Amino acid sequence: MSAHNENTCIFCKIISGAIPAKKIYEDADFVAFHDIKPMAKVHFLIVPKLHVESLKDCDETHQAMLGKALLLAPQLATEQGLIGFKTLINTGPEGGQEVMHLHLHVFGGGALSVAN
Ligand code: AMP
């Protein structure tokens, strides 16, 4: 389990409230907010409060957290008015990950500028 990493991690700063975000959901374990550079009409991120860098850094101890992230996707997508949606987890720089704090993208609401 990695430590909270507010000095260097932008998502930890959003979680702590040090920098603002358009939050759509928050509980003890997760925050979700609109992506600052949306690639679809609706594009939000589901972010665990625990600072884990990527899916590659997860093990059995993260199983419940990962399951909860997946279950939040349809719940929040529905709340955002989506009937269908896409999900994406980029893993590592070679996998297109720019922010090294695990997160799940949710896209919907029309034509997507991400790979179909
Ligand atoms: P990834 O490439 O999977 O690491 O995605 C990181 C995402 O975080 C990108 O889509 C960025 O637009 C988004 N992002 C970066 N900084 C912020 C921020 N301050 N608020 C909201 N979204 C952000």
mmCIF file of N, CA and C and ligand atoms in Angstrom:
data_model
loop_
_atom_site.group_PDB
_atom_site.id
_atom_site.type_symbol
_atom_site.label_atom_id
_atom_site.label_comp_id
_atom_site.label_asym_id
_atom_site.label_seq_id
_atom_site.Cartn_x
_atom_site.Cartn_y
_atom_site.Cartn_z
ATOM 1 N N MET A 1 0.846 -1.199 0.000
ATOM 2 C CA MET A 1 0.000 0.000 0.000
ATOM 3 C C MET A 1 0.883 1.251 0.000
ATOM 4 N N SER A 2 0.634 2.128 -0.989
ATOM 5 C CA SER A 2 1.458 3.322 -1.077
ATOM 6 C C SER A 2 0.901 4.431 -0.186
ATOM 7 N N ALA A 3 1.774 5.292 0.242
ATOM 8 C CA ALA A 3 1.357 6.401 1.112
ATOM 9 C C ALA A 3 0.672 7.491 0.291
ATOM 10 N N HIS A 4 -0.140 8.268 0.975
ATOM 11 C CA HIS A 4 -0.704 9.480 0.391
ATOM 12 C C HIS A 4 0.467 10.357 -0.057
ATOM 13 N N ASN A 5 0.327 10.980 -1.207
ATOM 14 C CA ASN A 5 1.491 11.575 -1.847
ATOM 15 C C ASN A 5 1.181 12.980 -2.365
ATOM 16 N N GLU A 6 0.720 13.826 -1.446
ATOM 17 C CA GLU A 6 0.175 15.106 -1.881
ATOM 18 C C GLU A 6 1.220 16.064 -2.452
ATOM 19 N N ASN A 7 2.479 15.855 -2.104
ATOM 20 C CA ASN A 7 3.498 16.789 -2.589
ATOM 21 C C ASN A 7 3.651 16.743 -4.098
ATOM 22 N N THR A 8 3.524 15.546 -4.649
ATOM 23 C CA THR A 8 3.804 15.411 -6.073
ATOM 24 C C THR A 8 2.610 14.974 -6.904
ATOM 25 N N CYS A 9 1.555 14.495 -6.276
ATOM 26 C CA CYS A 9 0.465 13.881 -7.038
ATOM 27 C C CYS A 9 -0.737 14.813 -7.152
ATOM 28 N N ILE A 10 -1.095 15.148 -8.391
ATOM 29 C CA ILE A 10 -2.200 16.098 -8.616
ATOM 30 C C ILE A 10 -3.530 15.527 -8.139
ATOM 31 N N PHE A 11 -3.736 14.230 -8.293
ATOM 32 C CA PHE A 11 -5.012 13.659 -7.838
ATOM 33 C C PHE A 11 -5.082 13.626 -6.309
ATOM 34 N N CYS A 12 -3.960 13.414 -5.626
ATOM 35 C CA CYS A 12 -3.959 13.522 -4.162
ATOM 36 C C CYS A 12 -4.304 14.948 -3.731
ATOM 37 N N LYS A 13 -3.857 15.931 -4.511
ATOM 38 C CA LYS A 13 -4.180 17.325 -4.191
ATOM 39 C C LYS A 13 -5.670 17.590 -4.368
ATOM 40 N N ILE A 14 -6.276 16.987 -5.397
ATOM 41 C CA ILE A 14 -7.726 17.118 -5.590
ATOM 42 C C ILE A 14 -8.457 16.429 -4.435
ATOM 43 N N ILE A 15 -7.983 15.251 -4.057
ATOM 44 C CA ILE A 15 -8.620 14.496 -2.970
ATOM 45 C C ILE A 15 -8.583 15.298 -1.666
ATOM 46 N N SER A 16 -7.470 15.960 -1.402
ATOM 47 C CA SER A 16 -7.349 16.717 -0.150
ATOM 48 C C SER A 16 -8.056 18.058 -0.218
ATOM 49 N N GLY A 17 -8.431 18.478 -1.426
ATOM 50 C CA GLY A 17 -9.069 19.789 -1.584
ATOM 51 C C GLY A 17 -8.075 20.914 -1.824
ATOM 52 N N ALA A 18 -6.786 20.565 -1.939
ATOM 53 C CA ALA A 18 -5.764 21.597 -2.143
ATOM 54 C C ALA A 18 -5.913 22.270 -3.508
ATOM 55 N N ILE A 19 -6.378 21.530 -4.498
ATOM 56 C CA ILE A 19 -6.717 22.145 -5.780
ATOM 57 C C ILE A 19 -8.140 21.736 -6.152
ATOM 58 N N PRO A 20 -8.851 22.623 -6.872
ATOM 59 C CA PRO A 20 -10.270 22.353 -7.144
ATOM 60 C C PRO A 20 -10.475 21.364 -8.283
ATOM 61 N N ALA A 21 -11.640 20.752 -8.287
ATOM 62 C CA ALA A 21 -12.069 19.896 -9.395
ATOM 63 C C ALA A 21 -13.590 19.926 -9.395
ATOM 64 N N LYS A 22 -14.154 19.606 -10.560
ATOM 65 C CA LYS A 22 -15.625 19.539 -10.664
ATOM 66 C C LYS A 22 -16.069 18.161 -10.192
ATOM 67 N N LYS A 23 -16.196 18.037 -8.873
ATOM 68 C CA LYS A 23 -16.513 16.728 -8.281
ATOM 69 C C LYS A 23 -17.968 16.360 -8.533
ATOM 70 N N ILE A 24 -18.177 15.095 -8.853
ATOM 71 C CA ILE A 24 -19.543 14.592 -9.025
ATOM 72 C C ILE A 24 -19.882 13.557 -7.964
ATOM 73 N N TYR A 25 -18.878 13.097 -7.212
ATOM 74 C CA TYR A 25 -19.127 12.040 -6.218
ATOM 75 C C TYR A 25 -17.964 12.004 -5.245
ATOM 76 N N GLU A 26 -18.287 11.700 -3.988
ATOM 77 C CA GLU A 26 -17.220 11.475 -3.001
ATOM 78 C C GLU A 26 -17.757 10.584 -1.891
ATOM 79 N N ASP A 27 -16.951 9.618 -1.483
ATOM 80 C CA ASP A 27 -17.240 8.855 -0.264
ATOM 81 C C ASP A 27 -15.913 8.622 0.452
ATOM 82 N N ALA A 28 -15.897 7.716 1.412
ATOM 83 C CA ALA A 28 -14.687 7.518 2.215
ATOM 84 C C ALA A 28 -13.518 6.997 1.381
ATOM 85 N N ASP A 29 -13.841 6.292 0.302
ATOM 86 C CA ASP A 29 -12.790 5.604 -0.464
ATOM 87 C C ASP A 29 -12.496 6.214 -1.828
ATOM 88 N N PHE A 30 -13.447 6.966 -2.382
ATOM 89 C CA PHE A 30 -13.340 7.425 -3.767
ATOM 90 C C PHE A 30 -13.753 8.868 -3.922
ATOM 91 N N VAL A 31 -13.190 9.467 -4.969
ATOM 92 C CA VAL A 31 -13.722 10.727 -5.470
ATOM 93 C C VAL A 31 -13.889 10.549 -6.985
ATOM 94 N N ALA A 32 -14.886 11.219 -7.550
ATOM 95 C CA ALA A 32 -15.044 11.237 -9.008
ATOM 96 C C ALA A 32 -15.244 12.675 -9.430
ATOM 97 N N PHE A 33 -14.608 13.048 -10.540
ATOM 98 C CA PHE A 33 -14.703 14.436 -11.018
ATOM 99 C C PHE A 33 -14.557 14.459 -12.525
ATOM 100 N N HIS A 34 -15.065 15.561 -13.120
ATOM 101 C CA HIS A 34 -14.985 15.716 -14.572
ATOM 102 C C HIS A 34 -13.533 15.908 -15.003
ATOM 103 N N ASP A 35 -13.167 15.269 -16.116
ATOM 104 C CA ASP A 35 -11.822 15.436 -16.668
ATOM 105 C C ASP A 35 -11.649 16.878 -17.155
ATOM 106 N N ILE A 36 -10.483 17.430 -16.897
ATOM 107 C CA ILE A 36 -10.211 18.823 -17.254
ATOM 108 C C ILE A 36 -10.101 19.017 -18.774
ATOM 109 N N LYS A 37 -9.768 17.937 -19.493
ATOM 110 C CA LYS A 37 -9.692 17.978 -20.966
ATOM 111 C C LYS A 37 -10.593 16.883 -21.518
ATOM 112 N N PRO A 38 -11.910 17.106 -21.485
ATOM 113 C CA PRO A 38 -12.824 16.017 -21.848
ATOM 114 C C PRO A 38 -12.641 15.538 -23.274
ATOM 115 N N MET A 39 -12.680 14.223 -23.447
ATOM 116 C CA MET A 39 -12.569 13.599 -24.772
ATOM 117 C C MET A 39 -13.926 13.074 -25.236
ATOM 118 N N ALA A 40 -14.968 13.442 -24.535
ATOM 119 C CA ALA A 40 -16.335 13.087 -24.912
ATOM 120 C C ALA A 40 -17.236 14.118 -24.244
ATOM 121 N N LYS A 41 -18.516 14.116 -24.636
ATOM 122 C CA LYS A 41 -19.467 15.062 -24.058
ATOM 123 C C LYS A 41 -19.475 14.934 -22.526
ATOM 124 N N VAL A 42 -19.469 13.698 -22.063
ATOM 125 C CA VAL A 42 -19.312 13.421 -20.632
ATOM 126 C C VAL A 42 -18.028 12.610 -20.471
ATOM 127 N N HIS A 43 -17.133 13.086 -19.631
ATOM 128 C CA HIS A 43 -15.870 12.388 -19.389
ATOM 129 C C HIS A 43 -15.476 12.668 -17.945
ATOM 130 N N PHE A 44 -15.595 11.637 -17.127
ATOM 131 C CA PHE A 44 -15.192 11.824 -15.730
ATOM 132 C C PHE A 44 -14.244 10.714 -15.296
ATOM 133 N N LEU A 45 -13.608 10.940 -14.179
ATOM 134 C CA LEU A 45 -12.598 10.024 -13.642
ATOM 135 C C LEU A 45 -13.043 9.521 -12.283
ATOM 136 N N ILE A 46 -12.911 8.236 -12.057
ATOM 137 C CA ILE A 46 -13.189 7.626 -10.759
ATOM 138 C C ILE A 46 -11.834 7.326 -10.126
ATOM 139 N N VAL A 47 -11.566 7.931 -8.978
ATOM 140 C CA VAL A 47 -10.215 7.925 -8.411
ATOM 141 C C VAL A 47 -10.259 7.414 -6.966
ATOM 142 N N PRO A 48 -9.540 6.340 -6.667
ATOM 143 C CA PRO A 48 -9.476 5.904 -5.267
ATOM 144 C C PRO A 48 -8.687 6.907 -4.432
ATOM 145 N N LYS A 49 -9.112 7.106 -3.193
ATOM 146 C CA LYS A 49 -8.372 8.038 -2.333
ATOM 147 C C LYS A 49 -7.001 7.480 -1.968
ATOM 148 N N LEU A 50 -6.892 6.163 -1.940
ATOM 149 C CA LEU A 50 -5.599 5.524 -1.697
ATOM 150 C C LEU A 50 -4.670 5.815 -2.879
ATOM 151 N N HIS A 51 -3.463 6.288 -2.590
ATOM 152 C CA HIS A 51 -2.518 6.552 -3.680
ATOM 153 C C HIS A 51 -1.845 5.257 -4.117
ATOM 154 N N VAL A 52 -2.403 4.660 -5.163
ATOM 155 C CA VAL A 52 -1.777 3.512 -5.842
ATOM 156 C C VAL A 52 -1.426 4.025 -7.226
ATOM 157 N N GLU A 53 -0.196 3.804 -7.670
ATOM 158 C CA GLU A 53 0.228 4.426 -8.929
ATOM 159 C C GLU A 53 -0.534 3.927 -10.139
ATOM 160 N N SER A 54 -0.705 2.622 -10.244
ATOM 161 C CA SER A 54 -1.344 2.091 -11.444
ATOM 162 C C SER A 54 -1.910 0.712 -11.160
ATOM 163 N N LEU A 55 -2.616 0.173 -12.146
ATOM 164 C CA LEU A 55 -3.175 -1.172 -12.022
ATOM 165 C C LEU A 55 -2.075 -2.208 -11.793
ATOM 166 N N LYS A 56 -0.878 -1.915 -12.319
ATOM 167 C CA LYS A 56 0.251 -2.837 -12.157
ATOM 168 C C LYS A 56 0.730 -2.925 -10.718
ATOM 169 N N ASP A 57 0.373 -1.928 -9.911
ATOM 170 C CA ASP A 57 0.801 -1.897 -8.512
ATOM 171 C C ASP A 57 -0.247 -2.504 -7.588
ATOM 172 N N CYS A 58 -1.316 -3.044 -8.171
ATOM 173 C CA CYS A 58 -2.388 -3.624 -7.362
ATOM 174 C C CYS A 58 -2.137 -5.104 -7.104
ATOM 175 N N ASP A 59 -2.625 -5.567 -5.959
ATOM 176 C CA ASP A 59 -2.586 -6.993 -5.634
ATOM 177 C C ASP A 59 -3.902 -7.368 -4.956
ATOM 178 N N GLU A 60 -3.937 -8.525 -4.302
ATOM 179 C CA GLU A 60 -5.197 -8.993 -3.701
ATOM 180 C C GLU A 60 -5.734 -8.001 -2.676
ATOM 181 N N THR A 61 -4.857 -7.241 -2.051
ATOM 182 C CA THR A 61 -5.325 -6.299 -1.028
ATOM 183 C C THR A 61 -6.150 -5.169 -1.642
ATOM 184 N N HIS A 62 -6.057 -5.005 -2.962
ATOM 185 C CA HIS A 62 -6.800 -3.938 -3.642
ATOM 186 C C HIS A 62 -8.062 -4.444 -4.336
ATOM 187 N N GLN A 63 -8.366 -5.716 -4.124
ATOM 188 C CA GLN A 63 -9.471 -6.329 -4.869
ATOM 189 C C GLN A 63 -10.801 -5.631 -4.612
ATOM 190 N N ALA A 64 -11.109 -5.349 -3.367
ATOM 191 C CA ALA A 64 -12.394 -4.710 -3.048
ATOM 192 C C ALA A 64 -12.449 -3.301 -3.639
ATOM 193 N N MET A 65 -11.336 -2.587 -3.556
ATOM 194 C CA MET A 65 -11.278 -1.226 -4.113
ATOM 195 C C MET A 65 -11.518 -1.256 -5.631
ATOM 196 N N LEU A 66 -10.879 -2.219 -6.308
ATOM 197 C CA LEU A 66 -11.045 -2.311 -7.763
ATOM 198 C C LEU A 66 -12.482 -2.675 -8.124
ATOM 199 N N GLY A 67 -13.066 -3.572 -7.367
ATOM 200 C CA GLY A 67 -14.461 -3.931 -7.619
ATOM 201 C C GLY A 67 -15.381 -2.752 -7.409
ATOM 202 N N LYS A 68 -15.124 -1.993 -6.373
ATOM 203 C CA LYS A 68 -15.966 -0.823 -6.098
ATOM 204 C C LYS A 68 -15.838 0.215 -7.205
ATOM 205 N N ALA A 69 -14.622 0.402 -7.720
ATOM 206 C CA ALA A 69 -14.424 1.365 -8.820
ATOM 207 C C ALA A 69 -15.280 0.968 -10.020
ATOM 208 N N LEU A 70 -15.283 -0.330 -10.350
ATOM 209 C CA LEU A 70 -16.071 -0.790 -11.504
ATOM 210 C C LEU A 70 -17.566 -0.616 -11.255
ATOM 211 N N LEU A 71 -18.004 -0.855 -10.025
ATOM 212 C CA LEU A 71 -19.432 -0.701 -9.728
ATOM 213 C C LEU A 71 -19.854 0.762 -9.693
ATOM 214 N N LEU A 72 -18.926 1.643 -9.363
ATOM 215 C CA LEU A 72 -19.255 3.080 -9.378
ATOM 216 C C LEU A 72 -19.474 3.584 -10.798
ATOM 217 N N ALA A 73 -18.829 2.951 -11.777
ATOM 218 C CA ALA A 73 -18.927 3.446 -13.159
ATOM 219 C C ALA A 73 -20.377 3.499 -13.643
ATOM 220 N N PRO A 74 -21.140 2.396 -13.610
ATOM 221 C CA PRO A 74 -22.528 2.498 -14.070
ATOM 222 C C PRO A 74 -23.387 3.386 -13.178
ATOM 223 N N GLN A 75 -23.119 3.367 -11.890
ATOM 224 C CA GLN A 75 -23.907 4.226 -10.976
ATOM 225 C C GLN A 75 -23.741 5.692 -11.333
ATOM 226 N N LEU A 76 -22.485 6.132 -11.472
ATOM 227 C CA LEU A 76 -22.229 7.552 -11.749
ATOM 228 C C LEU A 76 -22.592 7.905 -13.186
ATOM 229 N N ALA A 77 -22.356 6.974 -14.114
ATOM 230 C CA ALA A 77 -22.742 7.228 -15.514
ATOM 231 C C ALA A 77 -24.246 7.470 -15.605
ATOM 232 N N THR A 78 -25.016 6.654 -14.917
ATOM 233 C CA THR A 78 -26.472 6.831 -14.916
ATOM 234 C C THR A 78 -26.837 8.184 -14.309
ATOM 235 N N GLU A 79 -26.175 8.532 -13.211
ATOM 236 C CA GLU A 79 -26.446 9.833 -12.577
ATOM 237 C C GLU A 79 -26.105 10.994 -13.511
ATOM 238 N N GLN A 80 -25.134 10.763 -14.409
ATOM 239 C CA GLN A 80 -24.746 11.802 -15.368
ATOM 240 C C GLN A 80 -25.626 11.785 -16.617
ATOM 241 N N GLY A 81 -26.620 10.915 -16.624
ATOM 242 C CA GLY A 81 -27.574 10.878 -17.728
ATOM 243 C C GLY A 81 -27.180 9.972 -18.875
ATOM 244 N N LEU A 82 -26.148 9.151 -18.657
ATOM 245 C CA LEU A 82 -25.682 8.274 -19.738
ATOM 246 C C LEU A 82 -26.471 6.968 -19.749
ATOM 247 N N ILE A 83 -26.755 6.493 -20.960
ATOM 248 C CA ILE A 83 -27.415 5.197 -21.110
ATOM 249 C C ILE A 83 -26.346 4.128 -21.341
ATOM 250 N N GLY A 84 -25.370 4.475 -22.177
ATOM 251 C CA GLY A 84 -24.198 3.617 -22.396
ATOM 252 C C GLY A 84 -22.945 4.446 -22.187
ATOM 253 N N PHE A 85 -21.832 3.752 -22.028
ATOM 254 C CA PHE A 85 -20.579 4.482 -21.777
ATOM 255 C C PHE A 85 -19.389 3.575 -22.063
ATOM 256 N N LYS A 86 -18.208 4.193 -22.147
ATOM 257 C CA LYS A 86 -16.947 3.447 -22.274
ATOM 258 C C LYS A 86 -16.132 3.653 -21.012
ATOM 259 N N THR A 87 -15.328 2.651 -20.669
ATOM 260 C CA THR A 87 -14.406 2.800 -19.546
ATOM 261 C C THR A 87 -12.983 2.534 -20.039
ATOM 262 N N LEU A 88 -12.032 3.141 -19.364
ATOM 263 C CA LEU A 88 -10.625 3.008 -19.762
ATOM 264 C C LEU A 88 -9.725 3.164 -18.539
ATOM 265 N N ILE A 89 -8.761 2.283 -18.423
ATOM 266 C CA ILE A 89 -7.695 2.455 -17.423
ATOM 267 C C ILE A 89 -6.368 2.384 -18.173
ATOM 268 N N ASN A 90 -5.669 3.502 -18.261
ATOM 269 C CA ASN A 90 -4.331 3.512 -18.835
ATOM 270 C C ASN A 90 -3.337 3.059 -17.764
ATOM 271 N N THR A 91 -2.383 2.233 -18.158
ATOM 272 C CA THR A 91 -1.433 1.697 -17.177
ATOM 273 C C THR A 91 0.004 1.919 -17.635
ATOM 274 N N GLY A 92 0.697 2.789 -16.914
ATOM 275 C CA GLY A 92 2.096 3.092 -17.213
ATOM 276 C C GLY A 92 2.225 4.045 -18.390
ATOM 277 N N PRO A 93 3.349 4.745 -18.473
ATOM 278 C CA PRO A 93 3.561 5.689 -19.581
ATOM 279 C C PRO A 93 3.387 5.033 -20.948
ATOM 280 N N GLU A 94 3.833 3.781 -21.074
ATOM 281 C CA GLU A 94 3.684 3.076 -22.359
ATOM 282 C C GLU A 94 2.224 2.737 -22.641
ATOM 283 N N GLY A 95 1.409 2.741 -21.598
ATOM 284 C CA GLY A 95 -0.024 2.483 -21.747
ATOM 285 C C GLY A 95 -0.829 3.759 -21.813
ATOM 286 N N GLY A 96 -0.137 4.891 -21.949
ATOM 287 C CA GLY A 96 -0.824 6.171 -22.095
ATOM 288 C C GLY A 96 -1.178 6.848 -20.780
ATOM 289 N N GLN A 97 -0.665 6.319 -19.661
ATOM 290 C CA GLN A 97 -0.983 6.925 -18.367
ATOM 291 C C GLN A 97 -0.117 8.164 -18.131
ATOM 292 N N GLU A 98 -0.780 9.285 -17.854
ATOM 293 C CA GLU A 98 -0.071 10.549 -17.602
ATOM 294 C C GLU A 98 -0.048 10.894 -16.120
ATOM 295 N N VAL A 99 -1.128 10.607 -15.434
ATOM 296 C CA VAL A 99 -1.191 10.885 -14.000
ATOM 297 C C VAL A 99 -1.000 9.565 -13.260
ATOM 298 N N MET A 100 0.091 9.486 -12.502
ATOM 299 C CA MET A 100 0.472 8.205 -11.893
ATOM 300 C C MET A 100 -0.234 8.006 -10.548
ATOM 301 N N HIS A 101 -1.547 8.032 -10.626
ATOM 302 C CA HIS A 101 -2.434 7.694 -9.503
ATOM 303 C C HIS A 101 -3.603 6.974 -10.162
ATOM 304 N N LEU A 102 -3.761 5.722 -9.843
ATOM 305 C CA LEU A 102 -4.775 4.874 -10.490
ATOM 306 C C LEU A 102 -6.106 5.593 -10.654
ATOM 307 N N HIS A 103 -6.693 5.499 -11.857
ATOM 308 C CA HIS A 103 -8.005 6.092 -12.104
ATOM 309 C C HIS A 103 -8.685 5.395 -13.259
ATOM 310 N N LEU A 104 -9.992 5.449 -13.220
ATOM 311 C CA LEU A 104 -10.840 4.846 -14.252
ATOM 312 C C LEU A 104 -11.534 5.977 -14.996
ATOM 313 N N HIS A 105 -11.318 6.019 -16.321
ATOM 314 C CA HIS A 105 -12.027 7.000 -17.153
ATOM 315 C C HIS A 105 -13.412 6.460 -17.495
ATOM 316 N N VAL A 106 -14.400 7.347 -17.520
ATOM 317 C CA VAL A 106 -15.732 6.995 -18.027
ATOM 318 C C VAL A 106 -16.110 8.040 -19.073
ATOM 319 N N PHE A 107 -16.452 7.557 -20.283
ATOM 320 C CA PHE A 107 -16.780 8.428 -21.420
ATOM 321 C C PHE A 107 -18.194 8.117 -21.900
ATOM 322 N N GLY A 108 -18.907 9.160 -22.326
ATOM 323 C CA GLY A 108 -20.211 8.902 -22.936
ATOM 324 C C GLY A 108 -20.855 10.171 -23.428
ATOM 325 N N GLY A 109 -22.038 9.991 -23.957
ATOM 326 C CA GLY A 109 -22.835 11.155 -24.357
ATOM 327 C C GLY A 109 -22.641 11.596 -25.774
ATOM 328 N N GLY A 110 -22.152 10.719 -26.636
ATOM 329 C CA GLY A 110 -21.995 11.099 -28.045
ATOM 330 C C GLY A 110 -20.725 10.552 -28.627
ATOM 331 N N ALA A 111 -20.346 11.105 -29.781
ATOM 332 C CA ALA A 111 -19.150 10.621 -30.479
ATOM 333 C C ALA A 111 -17.931 10.775 -29.578
ATOM 334 N N LEU A 112 -17.115 9.749 -29.552
ATOM 335 C CA LEU A 112 -15.932 9.760 -28.696
ATOM 336 C C LEU A 112 -14.688 9.963 -29.537
ATOM 337 N N SER A 113 -13.754 10.766 -29.028
ATOM 338 C CA SER A 113 -12.502 10.955 -29.722
ATOM 339 C C SER A 113 -11.439 9.999 -29.193
ATOM 340 N N VAL A 114 -11.891 8.946 -28.510
ATOM 341 C CA VAL A 114 -10.966 7.887 -28.116
ATOM 342 C C VAL A 114 -11.237 6.685 -28.989
ATOM 343 N N ALA A 115 -10.281 5.757 -29.009
ATOM 344 C CA ALA A 115 -10.400 4.596 -29.913
ATOM 345 C C ALA A 115 -11.689 3.830 -29.630
ATOM 346 N N ASN A 116 -12.386 3.490 -30.700
ATOM 347 C CA ASN A 116 -13.592 2.666 -30.569
ATOM 348 C C ASN A 116 -13.195 1.209 -30.662
HETATM 349 P P1 AMP B 1 -4.251 9.276 -17.953
HETATM 350 O O1 AMP B 1 -3.625 9.595 -19.262
HETATM 351 O O2 AMP B 1 -5.051 7.980 -17.992
HETATM 352 O O3 AMP B 1 -3.257 9.311 -16.813
HETATM 353 O O4 AMP B 1 -5.348 10.367 -17.701
HETATM 354 C C1 AMP B 1 -5.148 11.478 -16.889
HETATM 355 C C2 AMP B 1 -6.331 12.364 -17.099
HETATM 356 O O5 AMP B 1 -6.379 13.298 -16.049
HETATM 357 C C3 AMP B 1 -6.295 13.154 -18.412
HETATM 358 O O6 AMP B 1 -7.453 12.857 -19.182
HETATM 359 C C4 AMP B 1 -6.268 14.604 -17.949
HETATM 360 O O7 AMP B 1 -6.999 15.473 -18.783
HETATM 361 C C5 AMP B 1 -6.866 14.500 -16.549
HETATM 362 N N1 AMP B 1 -6.472 15.557 -15.630
HETATM 363 C C6 AMP B 1 -5.213 15.996 -15.374
HETATM 364 N N2 AMP B 1 -5.239 16.978 -14.456
HETATM 365 C C7 AMP B 1 -6.543 17.141 -14.108
HETATM 366 C C8 AMP B 1 -7.221 18.009 -13.203
HETATM 367 N N3 AMP B 1 -6.551 18.920 -12.470
HETATM 368 N N4 AMP B 1 -8.564 17.924 -13.119
HETATM 369 C C9 AMP B 1 -9.235 17.020 -13.872
HETATM 370 N N5 AMP B 1 -8.662 16.168 -14.737
HETATM 371 C C10 AMP B 1 -7.325 16.236 -14.860
#
